[in-house]
Coordinates of C-alpha atoms and ligand atoms in Angstrom, one line a residue:
X697 CA 72.5 -109.5 57.9
X698 CA 75.1 -109.0 55.2
X699 CA 76.8 -105.5 54.9
X700 CA 78.5 -104.7 51.6
X701 CA 79.9 -101.6 49.9
X702 CA 81.1 -102.1 46.4
X703 CA 78.4 -102.5 43.4
X704 CA 79.8 -105.8 42.5
X705 CA 79.1 -107.3 46.2
X706 CA 75.7 -105.7 46.0
X707 CA 74.7 -107.3 43.0
X708 CA 76.2 -110.8 43.9
X709 CA 74.4 -110.5 47.3
X710 CA 70.9 -109.1 45.6
X711 CA 71.2 -112.3 43.3
X712 CA 70.9 -114.5 46.2
X713 CA 68.1 -113.1 47.5
X714 CA 65.1 -115.5 46.3
X715 CA 61.7 -114.0 46.5
X716 CA 60.3 -110.3 47.1
X717 CA 62.6 -107.7 48.1
X718 CA 61.6 -104.3 49.7
X719 CA 64.3 -101.5 49.9
X720 CA 64.6 -98.7 52.3
X721 CA 66.9 -96.1 51.1
X722 CA 68.3 -93.7 54.0
X723 CA 71.2 -91.6 54.5
X724 CA 71.7 -93.1 57.6
X725 CA 71.9 -91.7 61.4
X726 CA 68.6 -94.0 61.9
X727 CA 65.7 -92.9 64.2
X728 CA 62.2 -94.7 64.7
X729 CA 60.8 -93.0 61.5
X730 CA 63.2 -95.1 59.7
X731 CA 63.0 -98.4 61.6
X732 CA 59.1 -98.3 61.0
X733 CA 59.7 -98.2 57.2
X734 CA 62.1 -101.4 57.6
X735 CA 59.6 -103.2 59.8
X736 CA 57.1 -102.5 57.3
X737 CA 59.5 -103.5 54.4
X738 CA 60.1 -106.8 56.3
X739 CA 56.4 -107.5 56.6
X740 CA 55.5 -107.0 53.4
X741 CA 58.2 -108.7 51.6
X742 CA 60.5 -111.7 51.9
X743 CA 63.8 -109.7 52.0
X744 CA 64.4 -106.3 53.3
X745 CA 67.3 -104.2 51.7
X746 CA 68.2 -101.0 53.3
X747 CA 70.8 -98.8 51.4
X748 CA 72.7 -95.9 53.9
X749 CA 74.2 -93.0 51.4
X750 CA 74.7 -89.4 52.6
X751 CA 73.8 -88.2 49.1
X752 CA 76.0 -85.5 48.4
X753 CA 73.8 -84.0 45.2
X754 CA 71.0 -83.2 47.3
X755 CA 72.6 -80.7 49.4
X756 CA 72.6 -77.3 48.3
X757 CA 75.5 -75.1 48.3
X758 CA 74.5 -73.5 52.1
X759 CA 73.8 -76.9 53.4
X760 CA 76.7 -78.7 55.2
X761 CA 77.1 -82.2 54.0
X762 CA 80.3 -82.8 56.0
X763 CA 78.0 -81.7 59.1
X764 CA 75.3 -84.3 58.7
X765 CA 74.8 -86.7 61.2
X766 CA 76.6 -90.2 60.8
X767 CA 77.0 -93.0 62.8
X768 CA 77.2 -96.5 61.0
X769 CA 77.9 -98.8 64.0
X770 CA 75.1 -97.8 65.6
X771 CA 73.1 -97.7 62.5
X772 CA 74.0 -101.5 61.9
X773 CA 73.0 -102.4 65.4
X774 CA 69.6 -100.7 65.1
X775 CA 68.9 -103.1 61.7
X776 CA 70.2 -106.2 62.7
X777 CA 67.4 -107.1 65.2
X778 CA 64.9 -106.2 62.9
X779 CA 66.0 -108.9 60.3
X780 CA 67.1 -106.7 57.3
X781 CA 68.8 -109.2 55.1
X782 CA 71.2 -107.1 53.1
X783 CA 72.7 -103.3 54.0
X784 CA 74.2 -101.3 51.3
X785 CA 76.7 -98.6 52.1
X786 CA 78.0 -97.6 48.7
X787 CA 80.9 -94.8 48.5
X788 CA 80.4 -91.7 46.7
X789 CA 82.6 -92.8 43.7
X790 CA 80.1 -95.9 43.3
X791 CA 77.2 -93.7 42.7
X792 CA 78.9 -91.1 41.1
X793 CA 81.9 -92.4 39.0
X794 CA 84.3 -90.1 37.6
X795 CA 83.0 -88.0 34.9
X796 CA 79.4 -88.6 35.4
X797 CA 76.8 -86.3 33.8
X798 CA 73.5 -88.0 33.8
X799 CA 70.7 -86.9 35.9
X800 CA 67.1 -87.8 36.8
X801 CA 64.7 -84.9 36.8
X802 CA 60.9 -84.6 37.7
X803 CA 60.0 -81.3 36.2
X804 CA 56.8 -79.4 37.7
X805 CA 56.3 -81.3 40.9
X806 CA 59.9 -80.1 41.9
X807 CA 59.1 -76.6 41.2
X808 CA 57.3 -75.4 44.3
X809 CA 57.6 -75.7 48.0
X810 CA 61.1 -77.5 49.2
X811 CA 61.8 -77.5 45.4
X812 CA 61.8 -73.6 45.4
X813 CA 63.6 -73.2 48.6
X814 CA 66.2 -76.1 47.7
X815 CA 67.4 -75.3 44.2
X816 CA 68.7 -78.5 42.7
X817 CA 67.8 -80.7 45.6
X818 CA 65.0 -82.9 44.3
X819 CA 67.6 -83.4 41.2
X820 CA 69.8 -85.0 43.5
X821 CA 67.3 -87.3 45.1
X822 CA 65.5 -88.6 41.7
X823 CA 69.1 -89.4 40.4
X824 CA 70.4 -91.4 43.5
X825 CA 66.9 -92.9 44.0
X826 CA 66.8 -94.0 40.5
X827 CA 70.4 -95.5 40.7
X828 CA 69.3 -97.2 44.2
X829 CA 66.2 -98.7 42.3
X830 CA 68.6 -100.0 39.5
X831 CA 70.8 -101.5 41.9
X832 CA 68.9 -103.5 44.0
X833 CA 65.9 -104.3 41.9
X834 CA 63.2 -104.3 44.4
X835 CA 59.6 -105.2 44.6
X836 CA 58.6 -102.4 46.6
X837 CA 60.6 -99.0 48.1
X838 CA 59.7 -97.4 51.1
X839 CA 59.7 -93.5 51.8
X840 CA 58.1 -91.5 54.5
X841 CA 55.1 -89.4 54.4
X842 CA 56.8 -86.6 56.6
X843 CA 59.0 -85.7 53.5
X844 CA 55.7 -85.4 51.5
X845 CA 57.2 -83.7 48.2
X846 CA 59.8 -86.2 48.0
X847 CA 57.5 -89.0 48.2
X848 CA 55.1 -87.2 45.4
X849 CA 58.2 -86.9 43.0
X850 CA 59.6 -90.4 43.8
X851 CA 56.1 -91.8 42.6
X852 CA 55.8 -89.7 39.7
X853 CA 59.7 -90.6 38.6
X854 CA 59.0 -94.3 39.1
X855 CA 55.6 -94.1 37.2
X856 CA 57.4 -92.1 34.3
X857 CA 60.4 -94.3 33.9
X858 CA 58.4 -97.8 34.3
X859 CA 60.6 -98.8 37.2
X860 CA 58.7 -102.2 37.7
X861 CA 58.2 -101.7 41.6
X862 CA 55.6 -100.0 44.1
X863 CA 56.4 -97.0 45.8
X864 CA 54.9 -97.2 49.6
X865 CA 54.6 -94.2 51.5
X866 CA 54.4 -94.9 55.2
X867 CA 53.1 -92.5 57.9
X868 CA 55.2 -90.0 59.5
X869 CA 56.2 -91.2 63.1
X870 CA 56.2 -88.3 65.8
X871 CA 57.4 -87.9 69.3
X872 CA 55.1 -88.2 72.4
X873 CA 54.4 -83.8 71.9
X874 CA 53.8 -84.3 68.3
X875 CA 57.3 -83.5 66.9
X876 CA 58.0 -85.3 63.6
X877 CA 60.8 -87.6 63.9
X878 CA 63.7 -86.5 62.0
X879 CA 67.7 -86.6 61.9
X880 CA 67.6 -82.7 62.4
X881 CA 66.1 -83.1 65.7
X882 CA 69.0 -83.5 67.2
X883 CA 70.5 -79.8 66.3
X884 CA 67.9 -78.1 68.1
X885 CA 68.6 -76.7 71.9
X886 CA 66.3 -77.5 74.7
X887 CA 64.6 -74.2 74.3
X888 CA 64.2 -75.0 70.3
X889 CA 63.2 -78.3 70.9
X890 CA 60.2 -77.2 73.0
X891 CA 59.1 -74.5 70.6
X892 CA 59.7 -77.2 67.7
X893 CA 55.9 -78.7 68.4
X894 CA 54.7 -75.4 67.0
X895 CA 54.6 -77.1 63.5
X896 CA 52.4 -79.9 65.0
X897 CA 50.2 -77.4 66.7
X898 CA 49.8 -75.1 63.6
X899 CA 49.0 -77.9 61.6
X900 CA 46.7 -79.2 64.1
X901 CA 44.8 -75.9 64.2
X902 CA 44.5 -75.8 60.2
X903 CA 43.2 -79.5 60.1
X904 CA 40.4 -78.6 63.1
X905 CA 39.2 -75.7 61.0
X906 CA 38.9 -78.2 58.0
X907 CA 37.3 -80.5 60.0
X908 CA 34.8 -77.8 61.1
X909 CA 33.7 -77.5 57.2
X910 CA 36.3 -75.0 56.2
X911 CA 37.3 -75.0 52.7
X912 CA 39.0 -71.7 51.7
X913 CA 42.4 -72.9 51.5
X914 CA 43.6 -69.2 52.4
X915 CA 41.8 -69.5 55.5
X916 CA 44.0 -72.8 56.4
X917 CA 47.1 -71.0 55.2
X918 CA 46.4 -67.9 57.5
X919 CA 45.7 -69.9 60.5
X920 CA 48.9 -71.9 60.1
X921 CA 50.7 -68.6 60.0
X922 CA 49.1 -67.2 63.3
X923 CA 49.9 -70.2 65.2
X924 CA 53.7 -70.1 63.9
X925 CA 53.8 -66.2 64.6
X926 CA 52.8 -66.9 68.2
X927 CA 56.1 -68.9 68.8
X928 CA 58.8 -66.5 69.1
X929 CA 61.5 -68.7 68.5
X930 CA 60.2 -69.8 65.1
X931 CA 60.7 -68.4 61.7
X932 CA 58.6 -69.3 59.0
X933 CA 59.8 -70.3 55.5
X934 CA 56.5 -71.2 53.8
X935 CA 53.2 -72.6 54.6
X936 CA 51.2 -74.6 51.6
X937 CA 47.5 -75.7 51.3
X938 CA 48.0 -77.9 48.0
X939 CA 46.6 -80.3 45.9
X940 CA 48.2 -83.8 47.2
X941 CA 48.8 -85.1 43.6
X942 CA 49.9 -82.0 41.8
X943 CA 51.1 -79.8 44.6
X944 CA 49.8 -76.7 43.1
X945 CA 48.4 -74.2 45.9
X946 CA 44.5 -74.3 46.1
X947 CA 42.1 -71.5 46.3
X948 CA 39.3 -74.1 47.4
X949 CA 39.7 -77.5 49.0
X950 CA 38.0 -80.1 47.1
X951 CA 39.8 -83.6 46.9
X952 CA 42.8 -85.0 48.9
X953 CA 44.9 -82.1 49.9
X954 CA 48.3 -81.5 51.8
X955 CA 49.0 -78.8 54.4
X956 CA 52.8 -78.4 54.7
X957 CA 55.4 -75.8 56.4
X958 CA 58.9 -75.4 56.4
X959 CA 60.0 -73.5 59.8
X960 CA 63.3 -72.5 61.1
X961 CA 64.0 -72.9 64.8
X962 CA 67.3 -71.2 65.3
X963 CA 69.4 -72.4 62.4
X964 CA 67.9 -75.9 62.4
X965 CA 65.0 -76.1 59.1
X966 CA 62.1 -78.4 60.0
X967 CA 59.3 -79.4 57.6
X968 CA 56.3 -81.0 58.3
X969 CA 52.8 -81.9 56.8
X970 CA 49.3 -83.2 57.5
X971 CA 47.2 -84.8 54.6
X972 CA 43.5 -84.0 54.5
X973 CA 41.4 -86.7 53.2
Ligands
LIG240 O1 64.8 -89.3 52.5 C1 66.3 -89.4 52.6 O2 66.8 -89.8 53.3 C2 66.8 -89.3 51.2 O3 66.3 -88.2 50.5 C3 66.9 -90.5 50.4 C4 65.6 -91.0 49.8 C5 67.5 -91.8 51.0 C6 68.0 -90.1 49.0 O4 69.1 -89.7 49.3

């Protein structure tokens, strides 16, 4: 496994990879969710490339970039046994050269849900992902379904900008009690960690209604809100029942649908979602 930081080293290392390349973009502090993306990238391509970059432009003014967990040595030790060919750890100066003023922005899809709560977040994500795509020239790029809106926005960006690659969205990895794996789970106190299963419980309750035949979107949103309100440590930010592709809130469920939510447990903000097929 080769680890490079500069753009010139990345380009040289990329040129030496013959055959198909799968890219897994990450911000490091890897957990099983990331590793499952890497395994899939490795299984579906001749080479797997992982980028590790804590992207400053996707953090809001009230989100502490300096507190984002980092442990490069541990990350590398987790990637090595998976047969990763190349790890790229660019610096902020490489990704954002002095004086840079070019952004990639997906419009309507970024207005609601996470985009409404975190202004500027998706502009940072799409800008950095476009740069990662340009530099690493992958055939496929892997993202987790847990960040459902991010996946939808990146799919749209890749199509709109004619990136010659496939965006692959992989299932959410969960702890045994249903909590979606996330680097943020480490911020939860013991009590908050127990309470955090409420997201899974609320989504499951709404899904159960759907499976019993309910198609009124507001009834599903109400069900999720009720389940969340029963957990004293949880503070709901939003719940949504939206069209899977457009992310527009629904009145009546017809096609593929995204149930999603953002919830605070203490100071930690968690998101989760289910897809109704
Ligand atoms: O999902 C993430 O970890 C980040 O948003 C990504 C896609 C690596 C871009 O910085």
